[in-house]
CSV table of C-alpha atoms in Angstrom, one decimal:
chain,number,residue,atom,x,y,z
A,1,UNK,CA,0.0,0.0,0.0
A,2,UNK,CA,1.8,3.7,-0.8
A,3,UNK,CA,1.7,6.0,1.9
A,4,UNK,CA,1.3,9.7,1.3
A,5,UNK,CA,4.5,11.8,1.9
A,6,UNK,CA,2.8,14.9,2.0
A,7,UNK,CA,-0.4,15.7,3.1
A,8,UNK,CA,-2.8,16.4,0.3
A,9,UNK,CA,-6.1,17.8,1.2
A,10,UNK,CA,-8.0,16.3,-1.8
A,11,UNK,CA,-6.1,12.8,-1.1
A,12,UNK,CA,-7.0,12.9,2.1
A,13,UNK,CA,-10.6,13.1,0.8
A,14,UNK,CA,-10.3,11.1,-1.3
A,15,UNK,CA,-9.0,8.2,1.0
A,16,UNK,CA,-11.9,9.5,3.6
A,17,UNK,CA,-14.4,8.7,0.5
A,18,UNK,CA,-13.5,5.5,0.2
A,19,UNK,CA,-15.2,4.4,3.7
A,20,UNK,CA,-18.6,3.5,2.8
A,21,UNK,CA,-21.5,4.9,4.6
A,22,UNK,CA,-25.3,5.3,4.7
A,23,UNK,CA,-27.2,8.7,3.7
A,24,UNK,CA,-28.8,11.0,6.0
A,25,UNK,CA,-30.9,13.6,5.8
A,26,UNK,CA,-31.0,16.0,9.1
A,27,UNK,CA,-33.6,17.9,9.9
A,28,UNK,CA,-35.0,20.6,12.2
A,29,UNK,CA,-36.9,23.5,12.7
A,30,UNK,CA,-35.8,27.5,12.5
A,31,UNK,CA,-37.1,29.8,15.2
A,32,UNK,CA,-39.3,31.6,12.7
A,33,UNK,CA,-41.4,28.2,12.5
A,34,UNK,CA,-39.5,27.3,8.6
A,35,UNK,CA,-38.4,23.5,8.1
A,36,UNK,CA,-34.4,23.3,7.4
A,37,UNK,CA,-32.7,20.0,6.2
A,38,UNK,CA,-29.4,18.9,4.7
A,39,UNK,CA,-27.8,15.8,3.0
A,40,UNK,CA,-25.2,14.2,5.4
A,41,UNK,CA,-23.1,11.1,5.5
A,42,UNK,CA,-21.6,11.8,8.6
A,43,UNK,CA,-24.0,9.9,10.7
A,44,UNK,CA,-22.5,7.3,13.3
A,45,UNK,CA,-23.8,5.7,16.8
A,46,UNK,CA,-22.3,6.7,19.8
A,47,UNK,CA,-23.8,4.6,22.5
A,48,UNK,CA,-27.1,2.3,23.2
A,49,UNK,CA,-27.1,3.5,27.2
A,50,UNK,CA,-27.7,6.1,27.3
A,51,UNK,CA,-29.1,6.2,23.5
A,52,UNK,CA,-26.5,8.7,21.4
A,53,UNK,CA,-26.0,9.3,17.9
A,54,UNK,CA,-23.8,12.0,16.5
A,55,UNK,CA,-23.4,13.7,13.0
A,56,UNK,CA,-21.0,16.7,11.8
A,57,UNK,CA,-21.6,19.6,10.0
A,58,UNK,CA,-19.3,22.6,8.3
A,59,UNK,CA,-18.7,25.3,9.9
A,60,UNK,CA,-19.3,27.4,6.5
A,61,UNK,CA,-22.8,25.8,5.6
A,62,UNK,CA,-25.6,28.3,6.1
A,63,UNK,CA,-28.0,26.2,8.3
A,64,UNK,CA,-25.0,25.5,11.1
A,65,UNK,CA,-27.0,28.9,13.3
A,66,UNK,CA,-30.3,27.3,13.4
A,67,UNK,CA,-28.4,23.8,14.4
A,68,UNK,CA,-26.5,25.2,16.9
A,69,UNK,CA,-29.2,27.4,18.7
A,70,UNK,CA,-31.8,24.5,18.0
A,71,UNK,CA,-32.3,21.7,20.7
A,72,UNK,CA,-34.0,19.1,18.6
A,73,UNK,CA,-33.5,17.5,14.8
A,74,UNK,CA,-34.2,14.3,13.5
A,75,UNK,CA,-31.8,11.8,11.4
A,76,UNK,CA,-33.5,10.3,8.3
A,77,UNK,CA,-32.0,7.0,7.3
A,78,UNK,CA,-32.1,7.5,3.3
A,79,UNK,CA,-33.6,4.2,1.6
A,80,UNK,CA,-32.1,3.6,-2.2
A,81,UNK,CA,-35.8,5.2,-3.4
A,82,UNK,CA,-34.5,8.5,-2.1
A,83,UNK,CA,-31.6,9.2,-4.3
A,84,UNK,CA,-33.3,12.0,-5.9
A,85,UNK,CA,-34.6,13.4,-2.5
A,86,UNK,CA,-30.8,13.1,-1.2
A,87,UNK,CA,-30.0,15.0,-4.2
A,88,UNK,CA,-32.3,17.6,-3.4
A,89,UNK,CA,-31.3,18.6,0.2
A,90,UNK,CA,-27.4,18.4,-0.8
A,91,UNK,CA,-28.1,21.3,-2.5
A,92,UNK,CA,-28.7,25.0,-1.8
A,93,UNK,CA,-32.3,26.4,-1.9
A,94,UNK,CA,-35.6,27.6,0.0
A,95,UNK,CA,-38.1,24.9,-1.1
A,96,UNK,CA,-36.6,21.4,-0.6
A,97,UNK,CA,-40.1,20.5,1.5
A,98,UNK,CA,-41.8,21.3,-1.3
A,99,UNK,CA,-44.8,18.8,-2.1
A,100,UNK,CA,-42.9,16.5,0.4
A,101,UNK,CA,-45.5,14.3,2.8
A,102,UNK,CA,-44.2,14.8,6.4
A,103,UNK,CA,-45.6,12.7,9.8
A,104,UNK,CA,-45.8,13.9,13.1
A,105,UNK,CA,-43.2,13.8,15.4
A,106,UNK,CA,-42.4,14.2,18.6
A,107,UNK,CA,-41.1,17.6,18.3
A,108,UNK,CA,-41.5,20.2,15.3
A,109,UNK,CA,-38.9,18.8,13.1
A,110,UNK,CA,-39.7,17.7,10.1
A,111,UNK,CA,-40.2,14.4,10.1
A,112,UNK,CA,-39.9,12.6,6.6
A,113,UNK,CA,-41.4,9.4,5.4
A,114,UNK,CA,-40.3,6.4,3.8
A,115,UNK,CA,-37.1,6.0,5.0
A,116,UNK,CA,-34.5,3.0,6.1
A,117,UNK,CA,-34.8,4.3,9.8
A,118,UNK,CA,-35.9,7.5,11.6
A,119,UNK,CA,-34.1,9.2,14.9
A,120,UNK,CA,-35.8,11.8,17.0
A,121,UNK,CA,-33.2,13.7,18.5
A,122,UNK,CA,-32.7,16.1,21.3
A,123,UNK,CA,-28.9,17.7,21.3
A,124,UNK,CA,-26.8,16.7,24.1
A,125,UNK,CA,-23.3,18.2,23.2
A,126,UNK,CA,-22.0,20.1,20.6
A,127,UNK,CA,-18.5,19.9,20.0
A,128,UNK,CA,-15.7,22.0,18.1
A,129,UNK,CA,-14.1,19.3,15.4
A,130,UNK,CA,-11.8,21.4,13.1
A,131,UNK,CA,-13.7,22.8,10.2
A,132,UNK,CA,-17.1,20.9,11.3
A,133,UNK,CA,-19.0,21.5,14.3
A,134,UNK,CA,-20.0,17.7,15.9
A,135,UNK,CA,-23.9,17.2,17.3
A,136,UNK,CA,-24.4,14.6,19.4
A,137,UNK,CA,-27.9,13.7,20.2
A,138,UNK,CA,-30.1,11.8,22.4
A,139,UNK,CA,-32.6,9.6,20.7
A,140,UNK,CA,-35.8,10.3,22.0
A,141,UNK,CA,-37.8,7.8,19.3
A,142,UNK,CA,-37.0,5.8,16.5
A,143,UNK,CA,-38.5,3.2,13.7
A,144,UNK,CA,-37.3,1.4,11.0
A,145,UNK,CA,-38.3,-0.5,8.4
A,146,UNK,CA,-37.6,-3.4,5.7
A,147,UNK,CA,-36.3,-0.8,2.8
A,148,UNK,CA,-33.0,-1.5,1.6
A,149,UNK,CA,-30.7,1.9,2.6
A,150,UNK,CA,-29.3,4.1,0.3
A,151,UNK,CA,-24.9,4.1,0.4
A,152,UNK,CA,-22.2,6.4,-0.5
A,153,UNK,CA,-18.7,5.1,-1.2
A,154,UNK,CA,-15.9,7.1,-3.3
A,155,UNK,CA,-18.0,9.6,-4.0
A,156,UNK,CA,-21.1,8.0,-5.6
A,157,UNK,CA,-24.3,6.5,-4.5
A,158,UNK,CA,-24.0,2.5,-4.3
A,159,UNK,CA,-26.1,-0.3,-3.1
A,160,UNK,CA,-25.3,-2.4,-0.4
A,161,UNK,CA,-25.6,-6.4,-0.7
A,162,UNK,CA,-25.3,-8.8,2.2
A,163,UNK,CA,-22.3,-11.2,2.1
A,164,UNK,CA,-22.8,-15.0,3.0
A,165,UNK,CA,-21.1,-15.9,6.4
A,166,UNK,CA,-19.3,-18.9,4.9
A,167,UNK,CA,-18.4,-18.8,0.8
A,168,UNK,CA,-21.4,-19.8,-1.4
A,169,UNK,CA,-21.1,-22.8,-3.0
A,170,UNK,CA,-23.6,-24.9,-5.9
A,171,UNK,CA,-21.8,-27.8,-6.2
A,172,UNK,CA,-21.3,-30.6,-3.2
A,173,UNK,CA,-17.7,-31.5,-4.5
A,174,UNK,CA,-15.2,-29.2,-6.3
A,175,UNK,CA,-14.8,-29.8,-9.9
A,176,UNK,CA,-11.3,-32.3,-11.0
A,177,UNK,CA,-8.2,-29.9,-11.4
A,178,UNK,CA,-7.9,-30.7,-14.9
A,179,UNK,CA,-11.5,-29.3,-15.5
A,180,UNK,CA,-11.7,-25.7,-16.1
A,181,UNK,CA,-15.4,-25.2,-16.1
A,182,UNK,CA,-16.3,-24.2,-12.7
A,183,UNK,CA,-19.6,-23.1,-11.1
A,184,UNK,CA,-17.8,-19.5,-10.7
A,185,UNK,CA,-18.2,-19.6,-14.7
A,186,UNK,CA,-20.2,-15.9,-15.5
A,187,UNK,CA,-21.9,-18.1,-18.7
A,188,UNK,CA,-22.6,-21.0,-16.2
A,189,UNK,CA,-23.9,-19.2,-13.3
A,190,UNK,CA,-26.3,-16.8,-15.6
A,191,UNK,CA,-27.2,-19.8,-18.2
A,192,UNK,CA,-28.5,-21.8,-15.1
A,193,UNK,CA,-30.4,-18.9,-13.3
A,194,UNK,CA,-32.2,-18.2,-16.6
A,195,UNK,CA,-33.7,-21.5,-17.1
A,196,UNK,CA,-34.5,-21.7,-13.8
A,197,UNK,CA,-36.0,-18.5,-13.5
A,198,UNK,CA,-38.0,-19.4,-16.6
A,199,UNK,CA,-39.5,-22.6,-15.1
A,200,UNK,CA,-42.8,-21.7,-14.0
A,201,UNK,CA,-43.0,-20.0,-17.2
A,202,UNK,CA,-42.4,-22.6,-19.5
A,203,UNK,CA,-44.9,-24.4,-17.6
A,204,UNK,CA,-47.9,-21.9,-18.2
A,205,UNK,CA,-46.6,-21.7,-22.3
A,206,UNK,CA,-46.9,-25.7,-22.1
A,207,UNK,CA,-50.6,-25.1,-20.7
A,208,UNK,CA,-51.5,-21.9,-23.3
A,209,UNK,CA,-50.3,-24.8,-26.4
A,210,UNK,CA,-47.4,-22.6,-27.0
A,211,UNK,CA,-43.6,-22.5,-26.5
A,212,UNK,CA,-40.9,-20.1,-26.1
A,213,UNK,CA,-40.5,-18.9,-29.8
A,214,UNK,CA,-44.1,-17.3,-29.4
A,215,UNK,CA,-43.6,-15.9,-26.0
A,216,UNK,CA,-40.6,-13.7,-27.4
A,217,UNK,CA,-43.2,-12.6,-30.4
A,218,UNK,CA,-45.9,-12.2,-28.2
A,219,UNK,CA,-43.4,-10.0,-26.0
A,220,UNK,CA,-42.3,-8.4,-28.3
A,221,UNK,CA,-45.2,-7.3,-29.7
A,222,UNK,CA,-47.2,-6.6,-26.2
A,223,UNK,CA,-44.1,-4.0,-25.7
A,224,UNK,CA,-44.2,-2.2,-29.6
A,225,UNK,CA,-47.1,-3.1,-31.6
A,226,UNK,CA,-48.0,-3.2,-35.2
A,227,UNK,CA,-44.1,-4.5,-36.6
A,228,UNK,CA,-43.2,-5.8,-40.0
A,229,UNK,CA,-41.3,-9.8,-39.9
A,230,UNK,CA,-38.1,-8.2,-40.1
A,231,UNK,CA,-38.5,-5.6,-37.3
A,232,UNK,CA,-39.7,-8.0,-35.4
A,233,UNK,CA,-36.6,-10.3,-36.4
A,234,UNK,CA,-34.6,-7.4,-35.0
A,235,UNK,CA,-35.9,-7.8,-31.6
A,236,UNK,CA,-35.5,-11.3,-31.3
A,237,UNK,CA,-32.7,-12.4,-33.4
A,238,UNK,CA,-30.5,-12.1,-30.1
A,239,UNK,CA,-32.3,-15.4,-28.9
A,240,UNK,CA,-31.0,-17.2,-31.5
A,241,UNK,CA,-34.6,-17.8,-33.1
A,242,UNK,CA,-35.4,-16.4,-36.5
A,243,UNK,CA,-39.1,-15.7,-36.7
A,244,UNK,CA,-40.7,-16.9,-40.0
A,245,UNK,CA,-43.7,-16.4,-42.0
A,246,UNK,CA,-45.2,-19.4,-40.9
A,247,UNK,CA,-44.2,-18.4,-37.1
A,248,UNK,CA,-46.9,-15.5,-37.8
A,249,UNK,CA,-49.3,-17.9,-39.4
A,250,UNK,CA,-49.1,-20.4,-36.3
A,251,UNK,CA,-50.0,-17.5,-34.3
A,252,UNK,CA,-52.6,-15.9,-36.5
A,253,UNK,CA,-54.3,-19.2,-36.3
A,254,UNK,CA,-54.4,-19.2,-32.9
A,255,UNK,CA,-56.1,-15.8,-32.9
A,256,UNK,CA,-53.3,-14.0,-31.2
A,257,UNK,CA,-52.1,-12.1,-34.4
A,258,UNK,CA,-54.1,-10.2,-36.8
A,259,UNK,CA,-52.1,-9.2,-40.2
A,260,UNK,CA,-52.8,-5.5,-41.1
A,261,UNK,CA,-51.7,-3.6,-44.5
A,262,UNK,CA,-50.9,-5.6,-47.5
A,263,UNK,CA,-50.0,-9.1,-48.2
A,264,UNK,CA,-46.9,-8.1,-49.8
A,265,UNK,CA,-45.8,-5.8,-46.9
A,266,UNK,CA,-47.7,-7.3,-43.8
A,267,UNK,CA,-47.7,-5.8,-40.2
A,268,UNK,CA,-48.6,-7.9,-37.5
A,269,UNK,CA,-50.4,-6.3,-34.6
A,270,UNK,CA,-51.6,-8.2,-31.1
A,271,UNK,CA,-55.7,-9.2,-30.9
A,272,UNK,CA,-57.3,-9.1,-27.8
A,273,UNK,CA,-56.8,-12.6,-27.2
A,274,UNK,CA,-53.1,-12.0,-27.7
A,275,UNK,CA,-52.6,-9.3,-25.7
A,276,UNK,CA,-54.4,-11.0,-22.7
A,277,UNK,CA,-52.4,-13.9,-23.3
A,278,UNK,CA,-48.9,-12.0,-23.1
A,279,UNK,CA,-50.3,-10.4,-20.1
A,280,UNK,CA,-50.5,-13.8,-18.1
A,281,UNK,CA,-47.1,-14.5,-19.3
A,282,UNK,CA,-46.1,-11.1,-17.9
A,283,UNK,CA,-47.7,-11.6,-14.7
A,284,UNK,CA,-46.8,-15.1,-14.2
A,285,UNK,CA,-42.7,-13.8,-14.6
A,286,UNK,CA,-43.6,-10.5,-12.4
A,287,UNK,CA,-44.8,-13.1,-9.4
A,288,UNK,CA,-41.6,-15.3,-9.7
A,289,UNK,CA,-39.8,-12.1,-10.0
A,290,UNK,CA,-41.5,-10.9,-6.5
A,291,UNK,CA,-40.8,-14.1,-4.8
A,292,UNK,CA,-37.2,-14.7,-5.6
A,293,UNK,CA,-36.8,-10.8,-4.2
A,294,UNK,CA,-38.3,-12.1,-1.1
A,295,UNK,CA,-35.8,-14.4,-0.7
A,296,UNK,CA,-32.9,-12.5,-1.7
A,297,UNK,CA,-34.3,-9.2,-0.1
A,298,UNK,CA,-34.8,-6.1,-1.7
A,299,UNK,CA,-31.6,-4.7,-1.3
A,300,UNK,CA,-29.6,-8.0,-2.9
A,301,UNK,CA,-32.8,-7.6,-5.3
A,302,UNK,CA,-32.1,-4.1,-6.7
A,303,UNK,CA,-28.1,-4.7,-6.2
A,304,UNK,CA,-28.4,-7.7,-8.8
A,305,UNK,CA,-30.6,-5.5,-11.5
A,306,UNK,CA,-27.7,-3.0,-11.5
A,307,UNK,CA,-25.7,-5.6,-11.9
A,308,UNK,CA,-27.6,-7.0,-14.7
A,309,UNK,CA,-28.2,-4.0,-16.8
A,310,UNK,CA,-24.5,-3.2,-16.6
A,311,UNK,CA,-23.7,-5.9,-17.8
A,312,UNK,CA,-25.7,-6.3,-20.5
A,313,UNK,CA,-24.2,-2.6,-21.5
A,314,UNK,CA,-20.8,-4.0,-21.0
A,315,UNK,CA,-21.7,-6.8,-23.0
A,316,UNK,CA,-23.8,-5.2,-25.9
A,317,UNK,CA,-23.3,-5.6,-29.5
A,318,UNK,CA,-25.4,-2.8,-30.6
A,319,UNK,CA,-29.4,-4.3,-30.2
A,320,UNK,CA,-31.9,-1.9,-31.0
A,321,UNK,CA,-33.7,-0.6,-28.0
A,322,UNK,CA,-37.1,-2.0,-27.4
A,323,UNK,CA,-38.7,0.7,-25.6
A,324,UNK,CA,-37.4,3.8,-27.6
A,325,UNK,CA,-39.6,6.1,-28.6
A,326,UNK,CA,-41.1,5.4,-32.4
């Protein structure tokens, strides 16, 4: 590890920023009877007897007078749903509360909702720490709740995700040395979660008298309607199945397409049967996609979609995108 041999300020901050922590908003209450918050990061426990909690604020921010002469605030735990409200109070301006839904609390201090966790403060010390002033506060109340928080590490938002006590691993026996495919295989481990994620949903396409080249069309189609057999080819080419004239026949037989414009130029657009039918697809997928979040939490949850979709950007070889505007 280098050491610094001088002491650089942005360095310094820079090696500060890369201790990851939640995201606060603090809030209180001027004399004049106005509601006052700010973003902070500098949130940290003190003690559980009696019940303290401190946080840190610049001496050169214009709300430190009203913090100062103030005896009570509360500490709002930011959930990953309140990025843009984070983003709001980190910066400078007289109508953050705007339109914002507040709860009673035990004092006058704004009290925010739908956060991680909620402290109801009363200020016990104030203390001089170099360029910040320190608060520490009793906690007079406090609630929490199942919504995965919001972090802040290097200077960006991030998502925290639990790590398994002991390492994770699919297989009861490790693979022979001489064998190089290995459960820890990116192809391996998302190949395998597909198909089982799509279980349950080749189950229902078994039941509907259909199979998993008409679930992509029907998709497809659900999403961006009225498509010619090539745009439609676009979409789903990535699958590795080629949609054919008699694909859209099979279909139209089955009343879930109906062929508009000209038979030398046809565009296929959804019936009514179709559409209902891609809808129980959909919601069959959204209820497996709600259970496995139970299991994995919503925090892991959201953590793996980032994951995902960065990926798939990393990975992309230029697919048109489905949902842009026509």
């Amino acid at each position: 590890m280098a050491m610094q041999s001088s002491f650089d300020p942005q360095a310094f901050r820079t090696a500060l920023g890369t201790f990851t922590t939640g995201v606060t908003i603090i809030t209180t209450q001027a004399q004049d009877g106005s509601p006052i918050g700010i973003t902070a990061n500098s949130f940290n426990s003190v003690s559980l007897n009696p019940p303290l909690v401190l946080w840190s604020l610049a001496k050169t921010a214009r709300s430190l007078p009203v913090f100062t002469s103030g005896k009570h605030w509360n500490v709002h735990v930011l959930s990953t749903e309140q990025e843009p409200l984070s983003g709001r109070f980190a910066m400078q301006g007289e109508n953050k509360f705007a339109e914002i839904q507040l709860d009673n609390g035990i004092s006058e201090a704004p009290l925010l909702q739908d956060c991680t966790a909620r402290f109801q403060c009363r200020t016990a010390f104030q203390y001089e720490g170099g360029d910040h002033v320190i608060f520490v506060g009793e906690v007079l109340a406090f609630d929490h709740s199942d919504r995965a928080p919001l972090a802040f590490q290097s200077g960006q938002y991030a998502l925290a995700t639990r790590k398994p006590r002991s390492e994770l691993r699919l297989a009861t026996t490790p693979p022979p040395p001489e064998c190089s495919y290995t459960e820890d295989l990116l192809g391996y481990l998302l190949g395998r979660a597909h198909y089982q994620l799509l279980d349950a949903l080749h189950r229902l396409l078994s039941n509907q008298q259909l199979d998993e080249h008409a679930f992509f069309i029907l998709s497809v189609l659900c999403i961006r309607d009225n498509l010619s057999l090539s745009e439609i080819n676009t979409f789903v080419s990535y699958t590795g199945h080629v949609v054919t004239a008699a694909s859209m026949r099979f279909l139209e037989k089955q009343n879930l397409v109906a062929v508009e414009g000209s038979h030398q130029a046809p565009r296929y657009v959804l019936t009514a049967t179709g559409r209902e039918t891609s809808l129980q697809q959909l919601a069959l997928a959204k209820a497996v996609e709600e259970n496995l979040s139970a299991k994995l939490g919503p925090g892991d949850a959201q953590a793996l979609k980032v994951l995902l979709k960065r990926l798939i950007a990393a990975s992309d070889p230029g697919l048109p995108d489905l949902w842009a505007p026509r």
